[in-house]
mmCIF file of C-alpha atoms and ligand atoms in Angstrom:
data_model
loop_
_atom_site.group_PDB
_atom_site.id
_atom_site.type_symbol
_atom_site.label_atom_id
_atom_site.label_comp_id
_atom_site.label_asym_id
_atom_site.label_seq_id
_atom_site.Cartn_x
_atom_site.Cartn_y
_atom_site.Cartn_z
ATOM 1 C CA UNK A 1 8.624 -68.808 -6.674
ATOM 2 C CA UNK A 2 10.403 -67.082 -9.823
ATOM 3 C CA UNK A 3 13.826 -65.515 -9.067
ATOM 4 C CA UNK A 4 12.497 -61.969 -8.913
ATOM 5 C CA UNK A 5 10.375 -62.701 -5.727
ATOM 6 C CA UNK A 6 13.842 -63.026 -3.879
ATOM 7 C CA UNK A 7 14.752 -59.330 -2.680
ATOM 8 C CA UNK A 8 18.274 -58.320 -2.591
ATOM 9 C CA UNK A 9 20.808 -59.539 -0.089
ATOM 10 C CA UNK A 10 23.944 -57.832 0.850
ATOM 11 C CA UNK A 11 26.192 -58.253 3.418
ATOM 12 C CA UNK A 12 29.160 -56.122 4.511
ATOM 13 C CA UNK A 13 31.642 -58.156 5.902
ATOM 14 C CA UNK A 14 34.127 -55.724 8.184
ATOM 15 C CA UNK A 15 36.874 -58.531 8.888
ATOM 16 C CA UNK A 16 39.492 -57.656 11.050
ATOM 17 C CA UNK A 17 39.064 -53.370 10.728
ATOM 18 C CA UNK A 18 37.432 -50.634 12.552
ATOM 19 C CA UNK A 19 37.533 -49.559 16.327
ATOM 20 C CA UNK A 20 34.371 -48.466 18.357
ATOM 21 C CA UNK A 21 34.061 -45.437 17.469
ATOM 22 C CA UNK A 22 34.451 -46.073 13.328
ATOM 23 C CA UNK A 23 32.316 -49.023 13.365
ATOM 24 C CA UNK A 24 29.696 -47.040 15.139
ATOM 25 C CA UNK A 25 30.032 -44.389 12.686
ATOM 26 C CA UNK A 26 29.786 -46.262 9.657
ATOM 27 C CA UNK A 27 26.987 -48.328 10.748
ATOM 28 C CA UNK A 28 24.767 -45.342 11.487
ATOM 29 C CA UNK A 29 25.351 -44.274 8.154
ATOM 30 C CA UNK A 30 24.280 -47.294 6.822
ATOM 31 C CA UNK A 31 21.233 -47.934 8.869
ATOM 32 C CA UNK A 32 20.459 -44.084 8.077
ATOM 33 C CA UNK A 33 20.431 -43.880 3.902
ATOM 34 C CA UNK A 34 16.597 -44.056 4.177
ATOM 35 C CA UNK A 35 13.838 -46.036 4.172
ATOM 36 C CA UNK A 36 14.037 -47.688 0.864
ATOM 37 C CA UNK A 37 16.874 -50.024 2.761
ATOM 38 C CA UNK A 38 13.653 -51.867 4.106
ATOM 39 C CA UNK A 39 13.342 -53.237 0.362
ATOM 40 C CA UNK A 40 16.705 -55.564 0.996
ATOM 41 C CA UNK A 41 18.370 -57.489 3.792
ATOM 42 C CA UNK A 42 21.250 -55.314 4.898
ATOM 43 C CA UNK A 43 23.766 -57.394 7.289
ATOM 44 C CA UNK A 44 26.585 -55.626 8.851
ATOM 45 C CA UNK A 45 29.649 -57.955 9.990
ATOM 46 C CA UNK A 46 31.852 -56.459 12.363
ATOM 47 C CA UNK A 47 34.592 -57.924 14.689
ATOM 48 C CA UNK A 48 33.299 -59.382 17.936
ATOM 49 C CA UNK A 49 34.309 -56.237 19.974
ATOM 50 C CA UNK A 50 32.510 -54.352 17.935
ATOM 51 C CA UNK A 51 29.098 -55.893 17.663
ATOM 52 C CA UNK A 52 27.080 -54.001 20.841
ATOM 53 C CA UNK A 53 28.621 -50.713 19.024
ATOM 54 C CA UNK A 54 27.135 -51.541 15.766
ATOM 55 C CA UNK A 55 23.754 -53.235 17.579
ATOM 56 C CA UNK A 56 23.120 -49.977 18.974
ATOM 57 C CA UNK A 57 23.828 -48.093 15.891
ATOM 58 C CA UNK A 58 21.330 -49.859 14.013
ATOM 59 C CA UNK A 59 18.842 -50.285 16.667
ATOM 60 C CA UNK A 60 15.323 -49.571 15.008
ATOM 61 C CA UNK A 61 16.046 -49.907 11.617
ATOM 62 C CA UNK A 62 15.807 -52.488 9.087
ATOM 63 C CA UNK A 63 19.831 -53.218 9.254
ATOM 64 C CA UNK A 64 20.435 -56.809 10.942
ATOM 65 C CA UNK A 65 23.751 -58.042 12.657
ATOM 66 C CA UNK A 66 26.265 -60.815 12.407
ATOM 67 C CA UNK A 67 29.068 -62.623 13.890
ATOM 68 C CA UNK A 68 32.186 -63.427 11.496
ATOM 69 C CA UNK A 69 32.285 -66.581 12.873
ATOM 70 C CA UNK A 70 31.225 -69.216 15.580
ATOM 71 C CA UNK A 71 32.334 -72.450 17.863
ATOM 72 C CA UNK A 72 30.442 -75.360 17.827
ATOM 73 C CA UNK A 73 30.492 -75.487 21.486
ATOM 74 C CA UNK A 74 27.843 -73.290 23.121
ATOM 75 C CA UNK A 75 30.418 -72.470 26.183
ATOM 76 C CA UNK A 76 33.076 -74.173 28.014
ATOM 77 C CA UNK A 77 36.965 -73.913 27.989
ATOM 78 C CA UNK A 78 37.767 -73.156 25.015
ATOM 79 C CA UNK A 79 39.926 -69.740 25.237
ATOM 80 C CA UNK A 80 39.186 -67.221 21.979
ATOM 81 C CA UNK A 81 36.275 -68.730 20.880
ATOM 82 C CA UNK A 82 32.260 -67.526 21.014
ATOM 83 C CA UNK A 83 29.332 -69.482 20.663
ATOM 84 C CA UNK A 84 26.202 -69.780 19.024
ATOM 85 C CA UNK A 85 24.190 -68.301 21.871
ATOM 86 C CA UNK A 86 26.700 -65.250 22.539
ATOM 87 C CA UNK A 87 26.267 -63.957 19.126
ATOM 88 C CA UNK A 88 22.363 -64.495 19.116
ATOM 89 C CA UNK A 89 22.646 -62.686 22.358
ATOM 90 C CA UNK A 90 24.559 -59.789 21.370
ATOM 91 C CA UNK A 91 21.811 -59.239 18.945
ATOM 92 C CA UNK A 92 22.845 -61.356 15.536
ATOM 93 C CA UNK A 93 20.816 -62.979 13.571
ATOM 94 C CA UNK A 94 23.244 -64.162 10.818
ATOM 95 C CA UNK A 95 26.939 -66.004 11.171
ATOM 96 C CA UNK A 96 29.320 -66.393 8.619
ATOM 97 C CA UNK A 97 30.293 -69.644 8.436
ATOM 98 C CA UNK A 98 33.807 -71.338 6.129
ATOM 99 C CA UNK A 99 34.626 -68.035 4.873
ATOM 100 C CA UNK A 100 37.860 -68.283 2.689
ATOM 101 C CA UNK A 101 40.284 -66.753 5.191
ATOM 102 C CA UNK A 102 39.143 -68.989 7.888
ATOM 103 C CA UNK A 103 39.442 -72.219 5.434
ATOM 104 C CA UNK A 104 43.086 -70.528 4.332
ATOM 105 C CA UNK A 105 44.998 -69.104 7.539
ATOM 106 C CA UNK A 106 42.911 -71.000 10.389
ATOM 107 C CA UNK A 107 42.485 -74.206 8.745
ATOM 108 C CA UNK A 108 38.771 -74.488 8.596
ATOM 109 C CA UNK A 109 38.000 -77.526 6.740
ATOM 110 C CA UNK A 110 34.203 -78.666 5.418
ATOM 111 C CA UNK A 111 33.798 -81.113 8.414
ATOM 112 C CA UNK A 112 34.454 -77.860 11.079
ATOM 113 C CA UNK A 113 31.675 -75.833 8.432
ATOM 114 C CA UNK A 114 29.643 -78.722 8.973
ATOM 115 C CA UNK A 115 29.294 -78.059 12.821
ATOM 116 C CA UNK A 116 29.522 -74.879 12.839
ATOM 117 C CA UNK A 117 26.239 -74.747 10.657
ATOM 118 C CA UNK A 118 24.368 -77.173 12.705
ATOM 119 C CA UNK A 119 25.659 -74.812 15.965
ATOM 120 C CA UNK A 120 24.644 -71.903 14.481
ATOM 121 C CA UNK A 121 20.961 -73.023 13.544
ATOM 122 C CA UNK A 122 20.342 -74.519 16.910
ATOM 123 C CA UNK A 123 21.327 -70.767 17.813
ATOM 124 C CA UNK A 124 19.073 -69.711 16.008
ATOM 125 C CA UNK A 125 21.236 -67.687 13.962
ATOM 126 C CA UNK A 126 20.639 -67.688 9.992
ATOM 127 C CA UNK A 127 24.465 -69.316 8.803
ATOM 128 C CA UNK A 128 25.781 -67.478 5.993
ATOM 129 C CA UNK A 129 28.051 -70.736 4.353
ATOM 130 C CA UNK A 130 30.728 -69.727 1.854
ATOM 131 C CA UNK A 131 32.017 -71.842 -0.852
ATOM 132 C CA UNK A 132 33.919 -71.385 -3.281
ATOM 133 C CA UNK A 133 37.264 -72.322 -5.619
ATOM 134 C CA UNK A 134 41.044 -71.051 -5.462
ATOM 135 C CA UNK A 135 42.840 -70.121 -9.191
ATOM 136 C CA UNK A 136 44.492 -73.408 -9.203
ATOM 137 C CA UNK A 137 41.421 -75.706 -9.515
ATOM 138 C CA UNK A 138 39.407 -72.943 -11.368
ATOM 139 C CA UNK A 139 42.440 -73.232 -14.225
ATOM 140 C CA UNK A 140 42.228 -76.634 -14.011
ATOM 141 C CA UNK A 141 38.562 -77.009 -14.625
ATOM 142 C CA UNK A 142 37.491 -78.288 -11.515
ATOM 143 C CA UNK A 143 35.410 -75.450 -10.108
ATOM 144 C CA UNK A 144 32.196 -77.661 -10.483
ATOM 145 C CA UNK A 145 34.055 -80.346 -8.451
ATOM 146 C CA UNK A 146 35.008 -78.241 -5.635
ATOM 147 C CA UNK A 147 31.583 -76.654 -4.862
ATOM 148 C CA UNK A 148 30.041 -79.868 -5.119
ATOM 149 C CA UNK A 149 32.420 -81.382 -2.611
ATOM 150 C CA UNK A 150 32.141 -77.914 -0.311
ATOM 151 C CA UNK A 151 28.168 -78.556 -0.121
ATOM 152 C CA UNK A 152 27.647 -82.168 0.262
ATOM 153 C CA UNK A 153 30.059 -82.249 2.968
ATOM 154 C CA UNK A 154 29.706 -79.175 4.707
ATOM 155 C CA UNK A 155 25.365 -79.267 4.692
ATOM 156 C CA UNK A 156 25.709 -82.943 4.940
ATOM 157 C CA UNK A 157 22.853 -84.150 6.957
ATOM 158 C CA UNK A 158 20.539 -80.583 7.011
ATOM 159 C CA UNK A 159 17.163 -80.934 6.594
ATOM 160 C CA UNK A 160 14.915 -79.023 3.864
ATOM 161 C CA UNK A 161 13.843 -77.009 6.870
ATOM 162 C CA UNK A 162 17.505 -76.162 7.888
ATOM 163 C CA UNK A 163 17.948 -75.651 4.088
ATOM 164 C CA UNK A 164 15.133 -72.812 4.023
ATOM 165 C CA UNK A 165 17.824 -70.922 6.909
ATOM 166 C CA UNK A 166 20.603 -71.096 5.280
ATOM 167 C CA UNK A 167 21.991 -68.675 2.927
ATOM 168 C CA UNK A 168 25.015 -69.854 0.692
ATOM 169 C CA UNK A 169 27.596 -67.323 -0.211
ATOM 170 C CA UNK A 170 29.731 -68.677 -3.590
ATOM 171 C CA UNK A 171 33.414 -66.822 -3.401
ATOM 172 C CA UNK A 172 35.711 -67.523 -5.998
ATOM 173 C CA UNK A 173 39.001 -67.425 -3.817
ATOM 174 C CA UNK A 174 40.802 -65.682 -6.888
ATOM 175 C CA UNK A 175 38.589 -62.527 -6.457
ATOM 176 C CA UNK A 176 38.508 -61.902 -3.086
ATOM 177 C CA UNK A 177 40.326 -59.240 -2.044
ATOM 178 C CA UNK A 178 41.891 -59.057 -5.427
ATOM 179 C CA UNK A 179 40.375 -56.417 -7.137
ATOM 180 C CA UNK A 180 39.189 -59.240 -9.836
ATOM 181 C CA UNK A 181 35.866 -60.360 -10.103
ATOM 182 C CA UNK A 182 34.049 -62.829 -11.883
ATOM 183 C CA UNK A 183 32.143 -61.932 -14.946
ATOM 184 C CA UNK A 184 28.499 -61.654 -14.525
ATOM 185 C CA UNK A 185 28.356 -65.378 -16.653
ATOM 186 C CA UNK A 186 31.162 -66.482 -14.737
ATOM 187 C CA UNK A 187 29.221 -66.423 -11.759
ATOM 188 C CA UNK A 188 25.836 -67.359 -12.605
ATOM 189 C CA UNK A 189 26.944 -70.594 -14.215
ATOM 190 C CA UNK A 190 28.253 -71.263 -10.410
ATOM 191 C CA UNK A 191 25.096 -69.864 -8.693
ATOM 192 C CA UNK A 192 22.783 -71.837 -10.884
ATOM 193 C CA UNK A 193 24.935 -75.022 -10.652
ATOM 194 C CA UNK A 194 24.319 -74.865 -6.754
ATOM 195 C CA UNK A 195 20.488 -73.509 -7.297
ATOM 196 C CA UNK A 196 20.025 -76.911 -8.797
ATOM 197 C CA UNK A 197 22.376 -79.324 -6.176
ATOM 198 C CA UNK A 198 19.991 -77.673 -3.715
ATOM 199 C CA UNK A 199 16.943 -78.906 -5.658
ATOM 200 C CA UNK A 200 18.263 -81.871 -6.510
ATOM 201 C CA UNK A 201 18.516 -82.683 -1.939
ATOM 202 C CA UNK A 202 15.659 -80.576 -1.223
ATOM 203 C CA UNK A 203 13.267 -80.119 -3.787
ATOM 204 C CA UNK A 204 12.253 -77.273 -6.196
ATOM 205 C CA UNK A 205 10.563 -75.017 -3.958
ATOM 206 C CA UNK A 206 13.698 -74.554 -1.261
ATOM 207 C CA UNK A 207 15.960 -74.547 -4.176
ATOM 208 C CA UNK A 208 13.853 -72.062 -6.168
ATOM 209 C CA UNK A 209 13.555 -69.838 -2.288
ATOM 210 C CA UNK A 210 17.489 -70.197 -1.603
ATOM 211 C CA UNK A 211 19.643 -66.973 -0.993
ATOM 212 C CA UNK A 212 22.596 -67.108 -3.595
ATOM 213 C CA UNK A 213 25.079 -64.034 -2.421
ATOM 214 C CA UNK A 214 28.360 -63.804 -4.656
ATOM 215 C CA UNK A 215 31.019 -62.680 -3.109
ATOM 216 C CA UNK A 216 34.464 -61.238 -4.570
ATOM 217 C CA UNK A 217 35.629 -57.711 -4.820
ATOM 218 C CA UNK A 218 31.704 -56.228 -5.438
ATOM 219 C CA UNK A 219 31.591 -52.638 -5.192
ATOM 220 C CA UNK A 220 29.226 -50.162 -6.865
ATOM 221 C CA UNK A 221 30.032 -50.372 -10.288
ATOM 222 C CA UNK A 222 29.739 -53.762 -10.790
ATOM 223 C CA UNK A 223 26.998 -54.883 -8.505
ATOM 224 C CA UNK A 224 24.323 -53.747 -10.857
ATOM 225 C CA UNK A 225 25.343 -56.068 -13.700
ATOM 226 C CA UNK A 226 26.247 -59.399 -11.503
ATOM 227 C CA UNK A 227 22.591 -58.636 -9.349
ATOM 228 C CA UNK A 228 20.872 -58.296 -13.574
ATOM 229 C CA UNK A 229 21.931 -62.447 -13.040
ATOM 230 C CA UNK A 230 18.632 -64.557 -12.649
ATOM 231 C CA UNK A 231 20.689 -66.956 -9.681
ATOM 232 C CA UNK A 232 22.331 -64.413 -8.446
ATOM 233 C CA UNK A 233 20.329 -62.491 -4.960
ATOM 234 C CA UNK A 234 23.086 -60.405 -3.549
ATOM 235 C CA UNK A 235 26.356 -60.095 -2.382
ATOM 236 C CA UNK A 236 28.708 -60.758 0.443
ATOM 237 C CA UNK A 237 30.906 -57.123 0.293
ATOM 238 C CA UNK A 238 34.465 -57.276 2.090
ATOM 239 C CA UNK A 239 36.962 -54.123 1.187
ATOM 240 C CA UNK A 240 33.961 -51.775 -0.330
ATOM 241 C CA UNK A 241 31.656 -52.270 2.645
ATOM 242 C CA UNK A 242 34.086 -50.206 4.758
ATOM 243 C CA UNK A 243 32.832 -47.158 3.037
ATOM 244 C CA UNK A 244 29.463 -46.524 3.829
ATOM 245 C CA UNK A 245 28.529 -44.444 0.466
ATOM 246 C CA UNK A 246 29.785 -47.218 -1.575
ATOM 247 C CA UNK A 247 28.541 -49.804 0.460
ATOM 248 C CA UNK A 248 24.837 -48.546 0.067
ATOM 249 C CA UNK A 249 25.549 -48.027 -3.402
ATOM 250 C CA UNK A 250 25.884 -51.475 -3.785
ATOM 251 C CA UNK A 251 22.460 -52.165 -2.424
ATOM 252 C CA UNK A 252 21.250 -49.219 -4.399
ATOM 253 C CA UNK A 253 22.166 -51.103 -7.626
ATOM 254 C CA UNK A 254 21.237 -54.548 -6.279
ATOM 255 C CA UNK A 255 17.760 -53.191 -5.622
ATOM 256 C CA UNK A 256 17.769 -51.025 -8.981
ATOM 257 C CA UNK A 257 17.794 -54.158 -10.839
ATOM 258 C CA UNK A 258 15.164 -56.005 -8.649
ATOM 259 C CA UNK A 259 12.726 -53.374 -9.139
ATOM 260 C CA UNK A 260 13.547 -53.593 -12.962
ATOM 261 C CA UNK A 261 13.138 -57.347 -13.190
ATOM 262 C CA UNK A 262 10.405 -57.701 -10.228
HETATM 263 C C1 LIG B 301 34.868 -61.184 1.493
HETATM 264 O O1 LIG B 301 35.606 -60.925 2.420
HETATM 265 O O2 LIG B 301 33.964 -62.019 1.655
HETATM 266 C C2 LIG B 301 35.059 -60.498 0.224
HETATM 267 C C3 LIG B 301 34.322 -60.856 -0.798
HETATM 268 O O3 LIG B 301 36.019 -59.519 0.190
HETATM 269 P P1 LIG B 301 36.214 -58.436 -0.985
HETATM 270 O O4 LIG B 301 34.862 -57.839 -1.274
HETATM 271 O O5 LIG B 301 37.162 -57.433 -0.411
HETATM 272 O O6 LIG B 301 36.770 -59.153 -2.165
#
């Protein structure tokens, strides 16, 4: 499989923002910029309270739903926490799983990434893993080291199988939120780099079929250029997704330069 046979990828994670009726609003818009959205995988992340909102908002269309995050446990006592089987039940088929701001304020650590993966497969929900470096170890050249240490311990013990389910987001820590992003080169050396640990554990064809989404301020004007990148297969959106015209833009330019490169 060559990389242009991977459609675009993009998913809009809401964090902690929106109330019903926004979150309703925006994803309608979404689901509603036309037909060409079918081209792409469009996620929408909302908050927890808002996910039956947004399911019904994009019921019918090609726009698919996930959780921001997930407990290992499928129930039990375990006050503020939701499961693998709740999300899947209130309609999501992806998870976000080690984003930055869980690993930074909530103490997430690759061992809790590691069961939350396995917990959201068995879900069946598609984990969306995020990796990635913070300024201090990208200055001191150990970027390389970091992502390597982030995978092998956090997809320890996945088969190829699991492998073909799980999408890896790579978010430099420094440009989230930030208003900086990686170059274009900046990122693909990363995004190749873990295109090839994956075919190194799994072999070429789950490697060459793996979903690479950067992540890191993306918004419209920049999306085109990074998605041009041959590892690169869409994007994990936080601050620009909140606007739904910019937020489709982005897939607009992620799919402008598939259909160039198809
Ligand atoms: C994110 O939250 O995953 C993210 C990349 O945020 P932003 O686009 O705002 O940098």
């Amino acid at each position: 499989m060559d990389r242009r046979s991977r459609s675009p990828f993009v998913a809009g994670n809401w964090k902690m923002n929106l109330v019903l009726r926004e979150a309703a609003v925006l994803s309608r818009r979404v689901a509603e910029a036309g037909p060409w959205l079918a081209e792409c995988t469009v996620v929408l992340i909302p908050s927890y309270t808002a996910l039956g909102a947004v399911a019904g908002s994009i019921a019918g269309s090609s726009v698919a739903l996930g959780g921001q995050d997930l407990y290992w446990e499928k129930q039990g006592a375990f006050t503020g926490e939701i499961s693998g089987p709740m999300l899947k039940d209130a309609g999501c088929a992806y998870v976000l799983v080690g984003h930055s701001e869980r690993r930074q304020l909530f103490g997430e650590t690759d061992e809790t990434v590691n069961r939350k993966t396995r917990a959201a497969l068995e879900a069946g929900l598609s984990p969306i893993v995020c990796v990635g470096e913070v300024l201090a170890e990208r200055d001191a050249g150990r970027t390389l080291e970091r992502i390597d240490a982030q995978l092998a311990q956090g997809l320890n013990g996945f088969s190829g199988e699991d492998m073909a389910r799980i999408v890896i987001a790579y978010e430099p820590v420094w440009a989230i939120g930030t208003g900086r992003t990686a170059t274009p080169a900046q990122a693909e050396e990363i995004h190749a780099h873990i295109r090839r640990r994956i075919e190194e554990s799994y072999g070429n064809e789950t490697g060459a079929c793996a979903i690479i989404l950067y992540g890191g301020s993306v918004k419209p004007a920049n999306s085109y250029p990074l998605f041009k990148e041959k590892d690169i297969d869409g994007f994990l959106v936080g601050g620009a997704s909140l606007d739904a015209v910019g937020f489709v833009d982005i897939v607009r330019e992620a799919l402008r330069a598939y259909r160039e490169e198809k």
